[in-house]
PDB file of C-alpha atoms in Angstrom:
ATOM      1  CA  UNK A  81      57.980  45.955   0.395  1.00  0.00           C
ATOM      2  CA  UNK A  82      60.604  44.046  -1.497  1.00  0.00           C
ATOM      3  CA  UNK A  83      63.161  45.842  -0.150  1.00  0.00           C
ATOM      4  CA  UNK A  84      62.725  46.141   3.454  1.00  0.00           C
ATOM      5  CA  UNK A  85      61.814  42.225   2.991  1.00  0.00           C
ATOM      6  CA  UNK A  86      65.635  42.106   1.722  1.00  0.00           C
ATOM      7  CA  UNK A  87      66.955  44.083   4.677  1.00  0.00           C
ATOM      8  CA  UNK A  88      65.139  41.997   7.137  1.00  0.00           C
ATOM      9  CA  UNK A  89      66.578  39.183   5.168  1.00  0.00           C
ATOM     10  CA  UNK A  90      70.117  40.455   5.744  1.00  0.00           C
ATOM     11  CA  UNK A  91      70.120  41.708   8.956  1.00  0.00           C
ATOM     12  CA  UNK A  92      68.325  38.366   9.807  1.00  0.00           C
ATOM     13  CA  UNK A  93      71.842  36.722   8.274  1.00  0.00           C
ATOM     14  CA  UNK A  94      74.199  38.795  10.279  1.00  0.00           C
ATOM     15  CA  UNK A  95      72.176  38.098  13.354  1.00  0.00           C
ATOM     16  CA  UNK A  96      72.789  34.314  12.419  1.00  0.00           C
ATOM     17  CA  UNK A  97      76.230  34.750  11.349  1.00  0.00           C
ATOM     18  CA  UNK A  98      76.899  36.359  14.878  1.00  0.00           C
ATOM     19  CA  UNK A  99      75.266  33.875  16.395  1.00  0.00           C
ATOM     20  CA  UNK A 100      77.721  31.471  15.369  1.00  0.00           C
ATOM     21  CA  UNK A 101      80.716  32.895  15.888  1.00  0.00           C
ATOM     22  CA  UNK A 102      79.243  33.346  19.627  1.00  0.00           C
ATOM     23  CA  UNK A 103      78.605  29.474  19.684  1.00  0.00           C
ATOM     24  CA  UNK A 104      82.585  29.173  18.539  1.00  0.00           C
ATOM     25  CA  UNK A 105      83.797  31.863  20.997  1.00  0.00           C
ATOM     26  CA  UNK A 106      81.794  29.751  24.183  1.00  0.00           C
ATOM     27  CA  UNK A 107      83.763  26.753  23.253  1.00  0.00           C
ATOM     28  CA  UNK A 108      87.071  25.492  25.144  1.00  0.00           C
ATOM     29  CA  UNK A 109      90.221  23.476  24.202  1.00  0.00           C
ATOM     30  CA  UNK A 110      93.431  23.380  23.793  1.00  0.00           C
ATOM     31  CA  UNK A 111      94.384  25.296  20.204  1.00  0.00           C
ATOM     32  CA  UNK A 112      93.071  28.239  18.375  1.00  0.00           C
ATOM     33  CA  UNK A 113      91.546  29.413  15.774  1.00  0.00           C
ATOM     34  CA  UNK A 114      92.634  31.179  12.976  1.00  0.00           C
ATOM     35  CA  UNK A 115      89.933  30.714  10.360  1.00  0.00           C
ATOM     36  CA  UNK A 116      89.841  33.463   7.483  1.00  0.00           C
ATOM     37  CA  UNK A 117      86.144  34.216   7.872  1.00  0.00           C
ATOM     38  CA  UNK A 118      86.517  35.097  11.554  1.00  0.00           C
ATOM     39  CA  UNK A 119      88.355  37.686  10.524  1.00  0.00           C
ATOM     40  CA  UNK A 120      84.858  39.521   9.929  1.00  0.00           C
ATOM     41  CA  UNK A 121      83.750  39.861  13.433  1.00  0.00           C
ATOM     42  CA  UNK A 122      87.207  40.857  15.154  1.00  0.00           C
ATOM     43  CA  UNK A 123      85.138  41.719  18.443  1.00  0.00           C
ATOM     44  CA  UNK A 124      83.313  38.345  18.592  1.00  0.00           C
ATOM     45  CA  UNK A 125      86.625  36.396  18.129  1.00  0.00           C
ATOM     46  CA  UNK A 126      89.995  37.823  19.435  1.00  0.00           C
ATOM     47  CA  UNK A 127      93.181  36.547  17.941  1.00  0.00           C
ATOM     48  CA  UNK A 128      93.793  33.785  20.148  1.00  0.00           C
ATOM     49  CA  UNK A 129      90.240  32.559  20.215  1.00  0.00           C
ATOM     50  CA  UNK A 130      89.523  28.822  21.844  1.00  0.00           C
ATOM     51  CA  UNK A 131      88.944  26.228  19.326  1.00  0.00           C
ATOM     52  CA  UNK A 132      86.060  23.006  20.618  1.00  0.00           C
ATOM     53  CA  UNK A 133      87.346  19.506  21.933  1.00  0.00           C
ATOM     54  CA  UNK A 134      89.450  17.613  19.250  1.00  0.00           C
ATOM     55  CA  UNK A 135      88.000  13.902  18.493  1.00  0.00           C
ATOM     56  CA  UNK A 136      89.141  11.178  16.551  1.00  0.00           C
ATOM     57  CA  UNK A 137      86.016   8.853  14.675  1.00  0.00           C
ATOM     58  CA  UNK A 138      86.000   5.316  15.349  1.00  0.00           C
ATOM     59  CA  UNK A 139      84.452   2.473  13.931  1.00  0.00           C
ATOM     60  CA  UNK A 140      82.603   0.042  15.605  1.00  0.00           C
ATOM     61  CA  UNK A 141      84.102  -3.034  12.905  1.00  0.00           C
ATOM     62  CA  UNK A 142      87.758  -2.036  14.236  1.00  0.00           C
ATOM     63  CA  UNK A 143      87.970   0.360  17.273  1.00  0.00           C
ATOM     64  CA  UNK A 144      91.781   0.080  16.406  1.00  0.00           C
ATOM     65  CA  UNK A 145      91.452   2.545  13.284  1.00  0.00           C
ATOM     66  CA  UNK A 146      89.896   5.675  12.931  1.00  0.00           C
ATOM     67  CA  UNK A 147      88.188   8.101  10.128  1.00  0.00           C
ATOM     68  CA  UNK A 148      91.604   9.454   8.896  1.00  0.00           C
ATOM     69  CA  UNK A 149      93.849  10.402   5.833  1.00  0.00           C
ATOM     70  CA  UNK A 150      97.188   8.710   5.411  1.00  0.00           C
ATOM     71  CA  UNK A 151      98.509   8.342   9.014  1.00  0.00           C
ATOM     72  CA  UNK A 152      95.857   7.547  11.272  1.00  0.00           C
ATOM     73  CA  UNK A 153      96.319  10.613  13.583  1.00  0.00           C
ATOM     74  CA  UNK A 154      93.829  13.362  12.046  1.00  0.00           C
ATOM     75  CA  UNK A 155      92.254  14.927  14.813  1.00  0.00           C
ATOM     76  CA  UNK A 156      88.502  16.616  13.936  1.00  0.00           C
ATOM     77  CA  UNK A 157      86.517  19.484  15.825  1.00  0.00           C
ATOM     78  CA  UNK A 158      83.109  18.415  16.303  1.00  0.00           C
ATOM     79  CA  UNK A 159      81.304  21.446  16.444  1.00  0.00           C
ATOM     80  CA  UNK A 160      78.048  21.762  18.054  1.00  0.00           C
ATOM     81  CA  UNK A 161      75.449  23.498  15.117  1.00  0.00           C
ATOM     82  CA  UNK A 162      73.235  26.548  16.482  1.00  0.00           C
ATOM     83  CA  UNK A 163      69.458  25.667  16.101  1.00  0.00           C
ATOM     84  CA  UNK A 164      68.940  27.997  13.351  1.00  0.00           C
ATOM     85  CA  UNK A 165      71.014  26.428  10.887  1.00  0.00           C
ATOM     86  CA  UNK A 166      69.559  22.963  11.481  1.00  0.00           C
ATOM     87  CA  UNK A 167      69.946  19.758  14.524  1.00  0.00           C
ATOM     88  CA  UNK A 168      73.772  18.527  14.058  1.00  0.00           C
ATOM     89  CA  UNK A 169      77.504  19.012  14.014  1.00  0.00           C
ATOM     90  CA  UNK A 170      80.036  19.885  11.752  1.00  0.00           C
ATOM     91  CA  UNK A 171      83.198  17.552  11.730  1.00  0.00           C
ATOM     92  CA  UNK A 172      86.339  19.988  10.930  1.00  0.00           C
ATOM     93  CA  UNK A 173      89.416  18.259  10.046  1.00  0.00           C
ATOM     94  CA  UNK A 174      91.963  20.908  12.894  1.00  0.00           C
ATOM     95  CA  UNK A 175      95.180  20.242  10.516  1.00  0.00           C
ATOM     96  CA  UNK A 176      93.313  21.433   7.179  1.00  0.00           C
ATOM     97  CA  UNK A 177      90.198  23.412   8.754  1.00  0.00           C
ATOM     98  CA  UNK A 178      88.469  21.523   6.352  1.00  0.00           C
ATOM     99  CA  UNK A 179      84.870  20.132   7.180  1.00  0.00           C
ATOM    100  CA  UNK A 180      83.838  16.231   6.062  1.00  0.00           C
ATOM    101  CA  UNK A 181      80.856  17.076   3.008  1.00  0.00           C
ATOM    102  CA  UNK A 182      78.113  14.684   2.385  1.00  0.00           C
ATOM    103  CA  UNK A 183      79.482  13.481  -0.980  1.00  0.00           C
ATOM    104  CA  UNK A 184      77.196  11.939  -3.847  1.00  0.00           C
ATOM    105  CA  UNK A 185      75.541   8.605  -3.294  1.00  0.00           C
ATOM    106  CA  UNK A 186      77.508   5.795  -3.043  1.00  0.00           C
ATOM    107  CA  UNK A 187      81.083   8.129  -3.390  1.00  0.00           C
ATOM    108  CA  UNK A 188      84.075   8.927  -0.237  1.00  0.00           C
ATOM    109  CA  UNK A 189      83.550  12.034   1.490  1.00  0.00           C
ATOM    110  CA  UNK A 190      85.157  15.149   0.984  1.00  0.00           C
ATOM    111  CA  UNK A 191      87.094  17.884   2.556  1.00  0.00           C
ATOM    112  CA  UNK A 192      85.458  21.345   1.789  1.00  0.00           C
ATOM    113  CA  UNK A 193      86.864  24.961   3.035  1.00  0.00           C
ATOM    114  CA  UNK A 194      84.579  25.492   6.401  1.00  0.00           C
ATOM    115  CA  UNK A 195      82.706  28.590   6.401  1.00  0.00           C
ATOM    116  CA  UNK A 196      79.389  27.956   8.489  1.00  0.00           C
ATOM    117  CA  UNK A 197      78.036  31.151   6.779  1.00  0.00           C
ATOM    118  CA  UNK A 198      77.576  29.320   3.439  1.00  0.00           C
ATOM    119  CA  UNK A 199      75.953  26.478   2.579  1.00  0.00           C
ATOM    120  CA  UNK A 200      76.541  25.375   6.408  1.00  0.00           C
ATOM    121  CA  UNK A 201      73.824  23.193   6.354  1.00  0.00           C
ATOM    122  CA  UNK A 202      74.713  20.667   3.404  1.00  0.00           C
ATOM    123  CA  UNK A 203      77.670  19.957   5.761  1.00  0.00           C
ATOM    124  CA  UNK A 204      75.521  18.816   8.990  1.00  0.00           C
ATOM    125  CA  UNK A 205      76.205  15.410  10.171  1.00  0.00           C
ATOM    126  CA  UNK A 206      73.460  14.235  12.649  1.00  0.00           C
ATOM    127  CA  UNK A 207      74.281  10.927  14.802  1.00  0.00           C
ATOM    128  CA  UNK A 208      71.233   8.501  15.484  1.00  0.00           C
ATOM    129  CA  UNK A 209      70.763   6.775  19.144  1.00  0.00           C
ATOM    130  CA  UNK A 210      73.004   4.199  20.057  1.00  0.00           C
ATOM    131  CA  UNK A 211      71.677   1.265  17.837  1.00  0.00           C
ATOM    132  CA  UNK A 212      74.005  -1.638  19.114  1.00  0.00           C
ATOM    133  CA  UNK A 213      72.510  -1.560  22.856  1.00  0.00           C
ATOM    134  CA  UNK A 214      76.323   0.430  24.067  1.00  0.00           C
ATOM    135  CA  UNK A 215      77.907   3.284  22.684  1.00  0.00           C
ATOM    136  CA  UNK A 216      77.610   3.234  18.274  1.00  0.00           C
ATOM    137  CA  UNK A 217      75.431   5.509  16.781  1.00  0.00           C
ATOM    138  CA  UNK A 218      74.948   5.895  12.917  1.00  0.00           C
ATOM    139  CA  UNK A 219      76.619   9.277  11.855  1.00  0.00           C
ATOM    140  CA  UNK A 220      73.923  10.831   8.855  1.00  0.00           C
ATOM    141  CA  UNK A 221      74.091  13.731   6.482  1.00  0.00           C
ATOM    142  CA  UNK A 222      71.671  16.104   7.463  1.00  0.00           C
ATOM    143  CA  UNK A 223      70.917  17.019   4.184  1.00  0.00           C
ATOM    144  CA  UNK A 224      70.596  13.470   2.568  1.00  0.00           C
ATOM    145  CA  UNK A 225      69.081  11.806   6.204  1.00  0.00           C
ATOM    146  CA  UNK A 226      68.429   7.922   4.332  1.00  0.00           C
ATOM    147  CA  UNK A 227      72.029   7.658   4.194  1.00  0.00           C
ATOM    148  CA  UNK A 228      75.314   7.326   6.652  1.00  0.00           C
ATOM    149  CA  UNK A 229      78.885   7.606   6.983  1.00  0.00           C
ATOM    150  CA  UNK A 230      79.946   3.996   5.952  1.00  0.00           C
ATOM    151  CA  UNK A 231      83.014   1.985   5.361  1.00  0.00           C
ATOM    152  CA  UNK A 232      82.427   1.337   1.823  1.00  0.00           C
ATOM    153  CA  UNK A 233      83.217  -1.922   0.775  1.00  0.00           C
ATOM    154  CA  UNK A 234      81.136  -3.392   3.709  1.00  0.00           C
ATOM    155  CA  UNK A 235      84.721  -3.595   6.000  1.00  0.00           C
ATOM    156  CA  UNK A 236      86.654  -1.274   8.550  1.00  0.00           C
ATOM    157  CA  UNK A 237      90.270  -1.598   7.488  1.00  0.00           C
ATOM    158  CA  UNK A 238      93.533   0.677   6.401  1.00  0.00           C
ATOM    159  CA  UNK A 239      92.671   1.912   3.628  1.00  0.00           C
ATOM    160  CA  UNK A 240      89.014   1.441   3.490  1.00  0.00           C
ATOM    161  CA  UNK A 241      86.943   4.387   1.643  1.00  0.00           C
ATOM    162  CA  UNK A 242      84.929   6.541   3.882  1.00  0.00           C
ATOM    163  CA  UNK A 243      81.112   7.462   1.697  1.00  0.00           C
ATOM    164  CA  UNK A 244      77.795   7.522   2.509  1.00  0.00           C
ATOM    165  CA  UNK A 245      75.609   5.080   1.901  1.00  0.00           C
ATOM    166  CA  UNK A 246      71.210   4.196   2.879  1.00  0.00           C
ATOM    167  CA  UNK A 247      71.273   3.505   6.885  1.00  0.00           C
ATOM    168  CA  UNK A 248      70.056  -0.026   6.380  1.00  0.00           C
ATOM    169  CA  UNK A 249      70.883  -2.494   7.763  1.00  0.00           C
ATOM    170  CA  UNK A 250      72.775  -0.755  10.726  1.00  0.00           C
ATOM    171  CA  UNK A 251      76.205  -3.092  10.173  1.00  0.00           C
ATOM    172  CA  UNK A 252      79.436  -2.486  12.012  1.00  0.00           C
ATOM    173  CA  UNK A 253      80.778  -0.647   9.588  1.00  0.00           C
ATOM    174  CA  UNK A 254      78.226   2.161   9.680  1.00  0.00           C
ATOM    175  CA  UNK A 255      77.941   2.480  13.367  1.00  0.00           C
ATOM    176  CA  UNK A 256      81.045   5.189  14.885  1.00  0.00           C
ATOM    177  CA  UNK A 257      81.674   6.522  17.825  1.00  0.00           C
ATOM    178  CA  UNK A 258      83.590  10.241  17.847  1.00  0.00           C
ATOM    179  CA  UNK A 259      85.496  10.346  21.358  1.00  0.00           C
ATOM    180  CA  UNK A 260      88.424  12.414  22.738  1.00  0.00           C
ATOM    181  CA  UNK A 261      90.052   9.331  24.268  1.00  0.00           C
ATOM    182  CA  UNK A 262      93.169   8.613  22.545  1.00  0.00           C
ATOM    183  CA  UNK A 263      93.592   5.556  21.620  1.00  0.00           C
ATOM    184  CA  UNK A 264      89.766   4.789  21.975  1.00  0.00           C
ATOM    185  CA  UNK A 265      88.846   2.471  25.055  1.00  0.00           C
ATOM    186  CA  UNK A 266      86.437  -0.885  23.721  1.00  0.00           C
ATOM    187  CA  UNK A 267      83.916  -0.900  25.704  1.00  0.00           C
TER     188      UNK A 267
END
């Protein structure tokens, strides 16, 4: 019994794994992808594969800045999570192919090598409803869902840390908007 339980259990995790790399292969843009682990399923994703929308991260504090390192001009994939692995998006840094981690409480976020296929779910982020009556929604780990992306410190500016910290209260500079206008329109 144990081990046909064990061969459901994997065949169950390459059905997933496929299933994800068909979610990637449905998506459009403008670049590729070229990440190692796709290698794996050659038929599911050609060389020259489409990678999702890019989107910069903005905060509500100061729409003039967005989530970035150094320059101001990282672009992310925000990529749609299949319902299997949990309700949410990853958020894939498209210079590094990095995804944004949930770090500790209280600590900046961090850039971890993307492979869906393992431990995909610790980096879910899962945005809330608009909670300013427009367009800014709360951005919050999946895995840790009393806390959001937040400009530590308590202000949006260069140079302010990125972490997570509890949702409340919902202040401007927890509430983002992800958008693929460039620069962001207020609205």
């Amino acid at each position: 019994m144990a081990r046909s339980t064990s061969t459901a259990a994997a065949a169950s995790g390459l059905l997933a794994a496929c299933a994800v790399l068909l979610l990637f292969a449905g998506q459009s843009a403008a670049t590729t992808f070229d990440f190692p682990f796709i290698a794996i399923f050659p038929s599911v994703f050609p060389t020259g594969s489409q990678s999702p929308p890019t989107v910069r991260i903005y905060s509500k504090q100061n729409t003039g800045l967005n989530m970035a390192v150094l320059d101001g001009k990282v672009l992310w994939w925000k990529i749609l999570a299949p319902t299997w692995v949990g309700y949410g998006y990853w958020l894939v840094n498209v210079a590094t192919r990095q995804a944004m981690a949930p770090p500790a409480y209280g600590m900046q976020v961090q850039l971890v090598d993307f492979n869906p296929l393992i431990n995909g779910k610790q980096w879910l982020w899962v945005p809330t409803a608009a909670l300013d009556g427009g367009v800014f929604y709360q951005i919050k780990a999946y895995t840790q869902y009393s806390k959001a992306l937040n400009g530590l410190g308590g202000y949006a500016y260069d140079g302010t840390v990125i972490g997570i910290y509890p949702d409340t209260p919902a202040s401007p500079n927890t509430l983002w908007i992800t958008s693929t206008d460039f620069p962001f329109r207020f609205y």
